[in-house]
Coordinates of C-alpha atoms and ligand atoms in Angstrom, one line a residue:
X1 CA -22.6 17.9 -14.1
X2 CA -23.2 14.3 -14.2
X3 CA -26.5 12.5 -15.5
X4 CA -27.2 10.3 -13.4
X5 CA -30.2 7.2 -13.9
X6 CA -30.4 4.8 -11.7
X7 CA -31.3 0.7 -13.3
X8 CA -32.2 -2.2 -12.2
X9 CA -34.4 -4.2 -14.4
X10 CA -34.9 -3.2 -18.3
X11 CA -38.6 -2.0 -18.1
X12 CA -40.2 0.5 -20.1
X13 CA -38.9 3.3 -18.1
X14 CA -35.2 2.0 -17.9
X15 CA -35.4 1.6 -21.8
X16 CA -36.0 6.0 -21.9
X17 CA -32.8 6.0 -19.4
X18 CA -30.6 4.4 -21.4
X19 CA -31.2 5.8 -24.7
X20 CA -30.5 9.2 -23.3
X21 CA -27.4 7.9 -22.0
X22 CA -26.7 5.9 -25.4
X23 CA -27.6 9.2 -26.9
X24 CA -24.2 10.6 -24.5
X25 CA -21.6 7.9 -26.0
X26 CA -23.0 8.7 -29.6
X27 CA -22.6 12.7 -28.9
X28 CA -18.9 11.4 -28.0
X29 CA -19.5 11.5 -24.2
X30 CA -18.2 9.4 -21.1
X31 CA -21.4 7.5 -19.4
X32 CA -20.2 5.0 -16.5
X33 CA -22.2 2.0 -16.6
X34 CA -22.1 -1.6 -14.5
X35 CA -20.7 -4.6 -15.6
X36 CA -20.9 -8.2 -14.0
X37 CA -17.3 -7.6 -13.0
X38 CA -16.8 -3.9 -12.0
X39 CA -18.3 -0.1 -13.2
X40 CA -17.0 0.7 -16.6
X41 CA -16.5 4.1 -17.9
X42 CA -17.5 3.8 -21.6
X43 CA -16.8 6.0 -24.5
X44 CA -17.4 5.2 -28.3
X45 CA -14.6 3.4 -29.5
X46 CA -14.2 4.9 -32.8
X47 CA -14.0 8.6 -31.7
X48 CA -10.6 9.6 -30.6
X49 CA -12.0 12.8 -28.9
X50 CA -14.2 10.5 -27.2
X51 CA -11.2 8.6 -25.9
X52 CA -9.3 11.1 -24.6
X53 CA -12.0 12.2 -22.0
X54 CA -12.0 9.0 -20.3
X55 CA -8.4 9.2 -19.9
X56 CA -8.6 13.2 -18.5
X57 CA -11.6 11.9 -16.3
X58 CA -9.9 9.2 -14.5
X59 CA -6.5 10.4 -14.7
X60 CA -4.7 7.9 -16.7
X61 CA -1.4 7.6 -18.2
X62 CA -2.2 7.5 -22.1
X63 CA -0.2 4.4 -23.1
X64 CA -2.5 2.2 -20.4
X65 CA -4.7 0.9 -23.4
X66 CA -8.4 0.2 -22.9
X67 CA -10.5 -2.8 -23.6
X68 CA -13.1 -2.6 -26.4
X69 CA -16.7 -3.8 -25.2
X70 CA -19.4 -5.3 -27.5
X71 CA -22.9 -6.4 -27.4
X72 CA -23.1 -9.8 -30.1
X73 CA -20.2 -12.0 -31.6
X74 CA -20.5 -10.4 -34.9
X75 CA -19.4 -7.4 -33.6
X76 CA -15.7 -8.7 -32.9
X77 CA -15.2 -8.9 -36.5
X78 CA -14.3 -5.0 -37.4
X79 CA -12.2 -4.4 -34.3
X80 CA -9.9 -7.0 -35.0
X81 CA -6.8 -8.1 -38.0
X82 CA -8.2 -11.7 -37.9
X83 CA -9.8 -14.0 -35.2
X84 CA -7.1 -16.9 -34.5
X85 CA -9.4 -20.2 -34.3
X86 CA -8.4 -20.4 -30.5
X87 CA -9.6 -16.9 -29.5
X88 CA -13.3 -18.0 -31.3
X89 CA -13.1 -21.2 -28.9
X90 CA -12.6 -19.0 -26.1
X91 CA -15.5 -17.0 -26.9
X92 CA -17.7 -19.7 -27.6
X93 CA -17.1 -20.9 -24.3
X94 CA -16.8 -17.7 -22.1
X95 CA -18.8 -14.6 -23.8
X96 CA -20.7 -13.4 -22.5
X97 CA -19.0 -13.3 -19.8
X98 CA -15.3 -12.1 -17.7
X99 CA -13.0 -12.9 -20.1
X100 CA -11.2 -10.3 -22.3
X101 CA -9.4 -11.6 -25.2
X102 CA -6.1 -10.1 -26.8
X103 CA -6.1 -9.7 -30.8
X104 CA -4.3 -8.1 -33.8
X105 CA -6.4 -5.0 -33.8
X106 CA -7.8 -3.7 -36.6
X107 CA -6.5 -0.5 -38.2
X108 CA -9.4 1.2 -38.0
X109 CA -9.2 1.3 -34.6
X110 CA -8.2 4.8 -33.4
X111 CA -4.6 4.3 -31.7
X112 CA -5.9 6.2 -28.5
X113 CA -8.0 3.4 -27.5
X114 CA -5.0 0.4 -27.4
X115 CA -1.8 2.9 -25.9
X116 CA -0.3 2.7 -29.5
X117 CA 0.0 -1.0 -29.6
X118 CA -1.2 -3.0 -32.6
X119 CA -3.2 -5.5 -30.0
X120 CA -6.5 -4.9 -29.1
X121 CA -8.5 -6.4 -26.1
X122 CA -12.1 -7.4 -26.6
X123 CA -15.1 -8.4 -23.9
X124 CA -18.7 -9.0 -23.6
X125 CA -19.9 -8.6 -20.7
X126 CA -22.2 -10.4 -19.1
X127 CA -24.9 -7.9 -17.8
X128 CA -28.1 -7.5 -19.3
X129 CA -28.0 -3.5 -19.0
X130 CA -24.9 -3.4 -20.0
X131 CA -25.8 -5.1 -23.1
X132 CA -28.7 -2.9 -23.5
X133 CA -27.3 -0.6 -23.3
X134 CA -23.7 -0.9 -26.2
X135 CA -26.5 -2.1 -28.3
X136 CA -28.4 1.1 -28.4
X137 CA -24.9 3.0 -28.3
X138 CA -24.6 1.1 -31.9
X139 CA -21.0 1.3 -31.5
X140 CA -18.2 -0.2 -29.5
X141 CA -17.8 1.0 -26.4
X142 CA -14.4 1.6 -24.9
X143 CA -13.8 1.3 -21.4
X144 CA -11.8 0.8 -18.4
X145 CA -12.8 0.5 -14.9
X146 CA -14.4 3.5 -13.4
X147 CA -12.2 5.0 -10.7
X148 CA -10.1 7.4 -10.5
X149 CA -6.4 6.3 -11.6
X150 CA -4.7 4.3 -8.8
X151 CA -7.6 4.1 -6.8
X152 CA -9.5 0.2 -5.8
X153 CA -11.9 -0.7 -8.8
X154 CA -15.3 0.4 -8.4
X155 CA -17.8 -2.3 -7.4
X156 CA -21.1 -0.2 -5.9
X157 CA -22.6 3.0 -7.5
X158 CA -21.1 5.0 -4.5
X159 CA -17.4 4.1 -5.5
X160 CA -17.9 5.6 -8.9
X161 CA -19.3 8.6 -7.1
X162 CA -16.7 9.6 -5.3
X163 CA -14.3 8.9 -7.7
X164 CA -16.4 10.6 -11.0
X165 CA -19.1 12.7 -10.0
X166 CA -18.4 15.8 -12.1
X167 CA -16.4 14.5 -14.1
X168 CA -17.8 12.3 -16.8
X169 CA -21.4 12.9 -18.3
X170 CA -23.0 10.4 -17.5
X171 CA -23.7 7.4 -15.6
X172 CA -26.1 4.2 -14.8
X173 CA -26.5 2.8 -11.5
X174 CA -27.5 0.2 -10.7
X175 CA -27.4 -2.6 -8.3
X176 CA -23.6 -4.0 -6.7
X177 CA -20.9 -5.4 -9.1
X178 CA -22.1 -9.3 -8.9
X179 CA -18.2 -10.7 -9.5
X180 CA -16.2 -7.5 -7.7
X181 CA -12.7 -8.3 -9.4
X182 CA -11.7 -7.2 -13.2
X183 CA -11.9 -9.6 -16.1
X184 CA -9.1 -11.9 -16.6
X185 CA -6.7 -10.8 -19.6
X186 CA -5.7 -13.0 -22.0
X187 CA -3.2 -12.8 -25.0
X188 CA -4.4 -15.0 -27.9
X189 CA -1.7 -13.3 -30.1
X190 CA 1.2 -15.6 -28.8
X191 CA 1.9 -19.3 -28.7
X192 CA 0.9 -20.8 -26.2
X193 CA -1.7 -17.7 -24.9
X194 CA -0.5 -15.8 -22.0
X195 CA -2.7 -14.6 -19.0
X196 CA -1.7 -10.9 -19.0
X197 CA -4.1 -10.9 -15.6
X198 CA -6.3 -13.0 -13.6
X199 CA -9.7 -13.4 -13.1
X200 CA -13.2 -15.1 -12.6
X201 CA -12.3 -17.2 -15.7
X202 CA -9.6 -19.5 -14.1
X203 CA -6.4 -20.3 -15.6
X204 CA -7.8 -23.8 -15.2
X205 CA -10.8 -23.3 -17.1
X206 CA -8.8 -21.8 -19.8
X207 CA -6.3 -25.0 -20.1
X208 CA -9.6 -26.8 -19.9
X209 CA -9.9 -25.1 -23.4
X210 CA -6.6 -24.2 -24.7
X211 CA -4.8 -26.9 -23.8
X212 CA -1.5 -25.4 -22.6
X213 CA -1.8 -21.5 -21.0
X214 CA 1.3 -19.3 -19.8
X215 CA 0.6 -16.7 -16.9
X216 CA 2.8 -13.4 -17.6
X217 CA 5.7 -13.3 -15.0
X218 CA 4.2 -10.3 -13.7
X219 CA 1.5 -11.3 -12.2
X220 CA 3.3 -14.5 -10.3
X221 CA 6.6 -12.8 -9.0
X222 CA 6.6 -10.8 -5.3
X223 CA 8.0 -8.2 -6.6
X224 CA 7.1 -5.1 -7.9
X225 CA 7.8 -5.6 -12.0
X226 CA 10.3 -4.5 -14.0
X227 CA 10.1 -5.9 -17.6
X228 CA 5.9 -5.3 -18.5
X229 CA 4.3 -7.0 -21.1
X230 CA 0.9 -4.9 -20.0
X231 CA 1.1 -1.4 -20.1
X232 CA -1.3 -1.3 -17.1
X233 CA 1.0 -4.0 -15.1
X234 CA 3.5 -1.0 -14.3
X235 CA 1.5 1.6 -12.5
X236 CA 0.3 1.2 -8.6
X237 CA -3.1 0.0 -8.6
X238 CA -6.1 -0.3 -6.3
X239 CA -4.2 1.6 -3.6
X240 CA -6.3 2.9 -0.1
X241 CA -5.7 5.7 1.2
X242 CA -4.0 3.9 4.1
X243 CA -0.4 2.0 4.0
X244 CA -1.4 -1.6 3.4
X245 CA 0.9 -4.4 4.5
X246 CA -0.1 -8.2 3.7
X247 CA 0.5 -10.4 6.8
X248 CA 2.1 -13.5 6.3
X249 CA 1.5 -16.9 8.4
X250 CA -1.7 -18.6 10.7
X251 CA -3.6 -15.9 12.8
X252 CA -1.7 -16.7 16.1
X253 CA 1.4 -15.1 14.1
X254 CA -0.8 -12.4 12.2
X255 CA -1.5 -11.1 15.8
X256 CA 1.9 -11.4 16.8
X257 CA 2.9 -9.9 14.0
X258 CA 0.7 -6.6 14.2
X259 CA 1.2 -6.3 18.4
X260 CA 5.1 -5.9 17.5
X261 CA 4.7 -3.4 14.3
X262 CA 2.8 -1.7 16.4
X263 CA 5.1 -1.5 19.5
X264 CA 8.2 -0.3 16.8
X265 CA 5.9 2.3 15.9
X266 CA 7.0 5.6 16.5
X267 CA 4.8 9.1 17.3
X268 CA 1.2 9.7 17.2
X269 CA -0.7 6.2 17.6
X270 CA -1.8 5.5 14.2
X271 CA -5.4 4.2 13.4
X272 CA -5.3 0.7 12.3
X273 CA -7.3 -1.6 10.2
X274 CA -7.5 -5.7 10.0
X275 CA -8.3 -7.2 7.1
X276 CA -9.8 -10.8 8.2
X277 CA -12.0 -13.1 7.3
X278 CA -15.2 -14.8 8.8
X279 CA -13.2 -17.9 10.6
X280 CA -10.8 -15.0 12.1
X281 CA -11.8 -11.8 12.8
X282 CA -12.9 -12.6 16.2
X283 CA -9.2 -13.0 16.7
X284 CA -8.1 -9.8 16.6
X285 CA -8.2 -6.9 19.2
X286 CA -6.8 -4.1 17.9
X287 CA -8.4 -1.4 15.1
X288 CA -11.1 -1.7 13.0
X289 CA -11.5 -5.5 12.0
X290 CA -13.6 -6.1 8.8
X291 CA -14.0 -9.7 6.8
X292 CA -13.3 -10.0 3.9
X293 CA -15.7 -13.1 3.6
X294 CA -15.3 -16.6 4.5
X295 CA -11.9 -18.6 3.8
X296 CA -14.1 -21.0 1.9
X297 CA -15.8 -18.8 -0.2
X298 CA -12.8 -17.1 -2.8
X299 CA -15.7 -16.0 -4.6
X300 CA -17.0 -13.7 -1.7
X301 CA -13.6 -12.7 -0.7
X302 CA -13.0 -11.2 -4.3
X303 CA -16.6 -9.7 -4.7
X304 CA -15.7 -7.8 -1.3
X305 CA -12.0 -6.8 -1.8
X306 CA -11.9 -3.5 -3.3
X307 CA -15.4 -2.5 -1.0
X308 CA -13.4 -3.0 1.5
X309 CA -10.5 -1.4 0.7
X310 CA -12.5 2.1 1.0
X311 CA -14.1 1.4 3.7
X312 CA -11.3 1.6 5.4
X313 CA -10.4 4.7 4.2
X314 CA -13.9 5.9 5.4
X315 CA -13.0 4.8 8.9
X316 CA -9.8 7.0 8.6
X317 CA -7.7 3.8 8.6
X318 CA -4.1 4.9 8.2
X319 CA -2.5 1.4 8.5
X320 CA -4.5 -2.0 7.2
X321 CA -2.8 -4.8 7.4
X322 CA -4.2 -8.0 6.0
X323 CA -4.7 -11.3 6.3
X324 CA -2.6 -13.4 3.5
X325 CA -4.6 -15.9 1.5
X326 CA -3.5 -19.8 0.8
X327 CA -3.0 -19.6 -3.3
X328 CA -4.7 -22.1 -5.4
X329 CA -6.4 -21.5 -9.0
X330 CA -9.4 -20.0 -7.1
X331 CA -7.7 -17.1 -5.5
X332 CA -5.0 -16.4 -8.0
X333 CA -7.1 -13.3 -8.7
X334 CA -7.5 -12.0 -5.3
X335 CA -4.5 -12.5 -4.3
X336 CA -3.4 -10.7 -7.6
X337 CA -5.0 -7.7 -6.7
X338 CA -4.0 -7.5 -2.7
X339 CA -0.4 -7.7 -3.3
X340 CA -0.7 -5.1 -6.2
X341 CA -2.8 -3.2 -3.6
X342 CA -0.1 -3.2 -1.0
X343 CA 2.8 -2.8 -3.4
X344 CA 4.2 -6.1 -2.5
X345 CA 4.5 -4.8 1.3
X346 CA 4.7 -8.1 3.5
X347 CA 6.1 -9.1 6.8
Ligands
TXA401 O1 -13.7 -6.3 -16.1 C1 -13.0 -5.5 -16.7 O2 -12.2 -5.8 -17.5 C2 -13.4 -4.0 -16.5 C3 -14.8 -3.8 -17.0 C4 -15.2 -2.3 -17.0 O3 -15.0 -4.4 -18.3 N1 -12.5 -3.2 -17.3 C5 -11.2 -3.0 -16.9 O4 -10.4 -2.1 -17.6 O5 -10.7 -3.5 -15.9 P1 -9.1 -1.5 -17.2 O6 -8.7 -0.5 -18.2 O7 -9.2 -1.0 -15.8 O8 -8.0 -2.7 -17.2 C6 -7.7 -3.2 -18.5 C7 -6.3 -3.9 -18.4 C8 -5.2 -3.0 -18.2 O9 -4.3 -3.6 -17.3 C9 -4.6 -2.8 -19.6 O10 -3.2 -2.5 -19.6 C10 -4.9 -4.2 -20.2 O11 -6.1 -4.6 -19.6 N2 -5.0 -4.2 -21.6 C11 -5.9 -3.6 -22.4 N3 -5.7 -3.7 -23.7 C12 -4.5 -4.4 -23.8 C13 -3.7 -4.8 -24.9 N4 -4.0 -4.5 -26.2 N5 -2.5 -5.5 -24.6 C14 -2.2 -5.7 -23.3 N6 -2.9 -5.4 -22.3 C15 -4.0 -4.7 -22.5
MG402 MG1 -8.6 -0.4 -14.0

């Protein structure tokens, strides 16, 4: 059974909380706690046991490595071969905060944790419990997000319910995921870095510091990739329940677009979803029509994404078909995760 205590500010009572669930990771148990970006689902770093029960919880392939989490800059220091004098730039700038760096790992670091690679990926978060709370741990904590393999990354307590309850031994709640998409991935062991995957920290931001940035091939092409330089850019990701399809072109043709999918359609009338957005979901007739946020708010639109991805599979939606989204440096993230979510699927 799962522990469950629910956080919101770090008084006196929410200090007895988390030491019991500190008291979990240092027994070499899995506790799910909240980050500024999504849920994690933390075990100590160091203990291999540990490890592996995060990947039985969530169902994970074992070579999808996991990102280290610390609590202070002077804890990067053991988890890592060296600190290149760009990667201590990069967290001078951005840590605390969504940005998880790629190093030489160290070799005490048990090979469980990175997939068997000799990189490790480091982050401190930016959320005060979650700080707390790897500081009472008094290790690192290892974690990825907090769903179940495949499924959208969980942003609200509930998500991590229906994805874990039962099945790790422990978790914090607390209030909604304030940024909603992953950390953005960056390599600092190669010349120039590489952004293995995008996030709230901008590829523009980072060039602001760096200087010159690559982004991995991967997360640019259309196309579902072949060649992965990210063990965790191969596997389907975020995935609904229901077949989503990204619609390209202005909303005149989006609605065009659905009415004649829709007439092809064969069989039992299916139950269809709209993914849309403030300025257009008035537009649209047909299914259940949620926003995703206003088009001039990519901040909104990302914090909302993967929310809305089950709620559509709480409505029963069986086809959602959504809205594309201009790119620009803003929504390089979002747009990121959507066509990963659909498996490339356009018309
Ligand atoms: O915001 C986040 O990063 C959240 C919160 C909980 O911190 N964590 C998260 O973890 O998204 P996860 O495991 O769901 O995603 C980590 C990604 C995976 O795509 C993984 O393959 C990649 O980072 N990754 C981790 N370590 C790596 C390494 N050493 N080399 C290359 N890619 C790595
Ligand atoms: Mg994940």
């Amino acid at each position: 059974k799962t522990k469950i205590v629910n956080i919101e500010a770090l008084d006196e009572a929410a200090l007895i909380d988390l030491e019991a669930a500190a008291s979990l990771i240092r027994a070499g148990g899995t506790v799910v706690f909240p980050t500024e970006t999504v849920y994690g689902l933390g075990a100590d770093a160091m203990n291999p046991q540990a490890i592996k029960k995060i990947f039985a919880a969530k169902g994970r392939p074992d070579d999808n490595p996991l990102i280290v989490h610390i609590a202070g800059l002077d804890e990067v220091k053991p988890l890592v071969a060296n600190i290149p004098a760009k990667a201590e730039m990069l967290m001078k700038v951005f840590w605390p905060g969504p940005l998880t760096i790629i190093m030489e790992k160290a070799v005490t670091i048990p090979t469980e944790v990175t997939g068997g690679l000799n990189t490790v990926g480091v982050r401190f978060p930016d959320h005060p419990i979650a700080q707390a709370f790897i500081k009472m741990a008094r290790c690192p904590i290892a974690a990825p997000s907090a769903n179940r393999s495949g499924r959208p990354s969980p942003t609200q307590g509930k998500h991590v319910l229906e994805d874990l309850d039962g099945r790790v031994d422990g978790m914090i709640l607390s209030s909604d995921a304030e940024l909603g998409l992953e950390s953005t991935v960056i390599d600092m062991t190669v010349e120039p870095p590489v952004v293995l995957r995008p996030g709230d920290i901008t590829l523009a931001e980072l060039r602001e510091v760096l200087g010159d940035v690559e982004v991995s091939s991967n997360v640019t092409q259309n196309v579902v990739p072949e060649k992965v330089s990210s063990p965790g850019m191969k596997y389907t990701h975020y995935s609904p329940k229901g077949e989503l399809v990204v619609v390209k072109g202005a909303p005149e043709e989006i609605r065009e677009k659905i009415t004649r999918a829709l007439s092809h359609h064969k069989g039992k009338p299916m139950t269809i979803g709209v993914l849309a957005s403030d300025e257009t979901m008035d537009f649209y007739r047909e299914g259940f029509i949620l926003s995703l946020g206003s088009r001039n708010d990519p901040k909104e639109m990302s914090k909302n994404l993967f929310s809305r991805l089950r709620t559509f599979d709480e409505l029963g939606v069986e086809r959602i078909y959504a809205e594309d989204i201009p790119l620009n440096n803003e929504t390089l993230a979002l747009i990121n995760r959507l066509y990963k979510a659909a498996g490339y699927a356009f018309i």
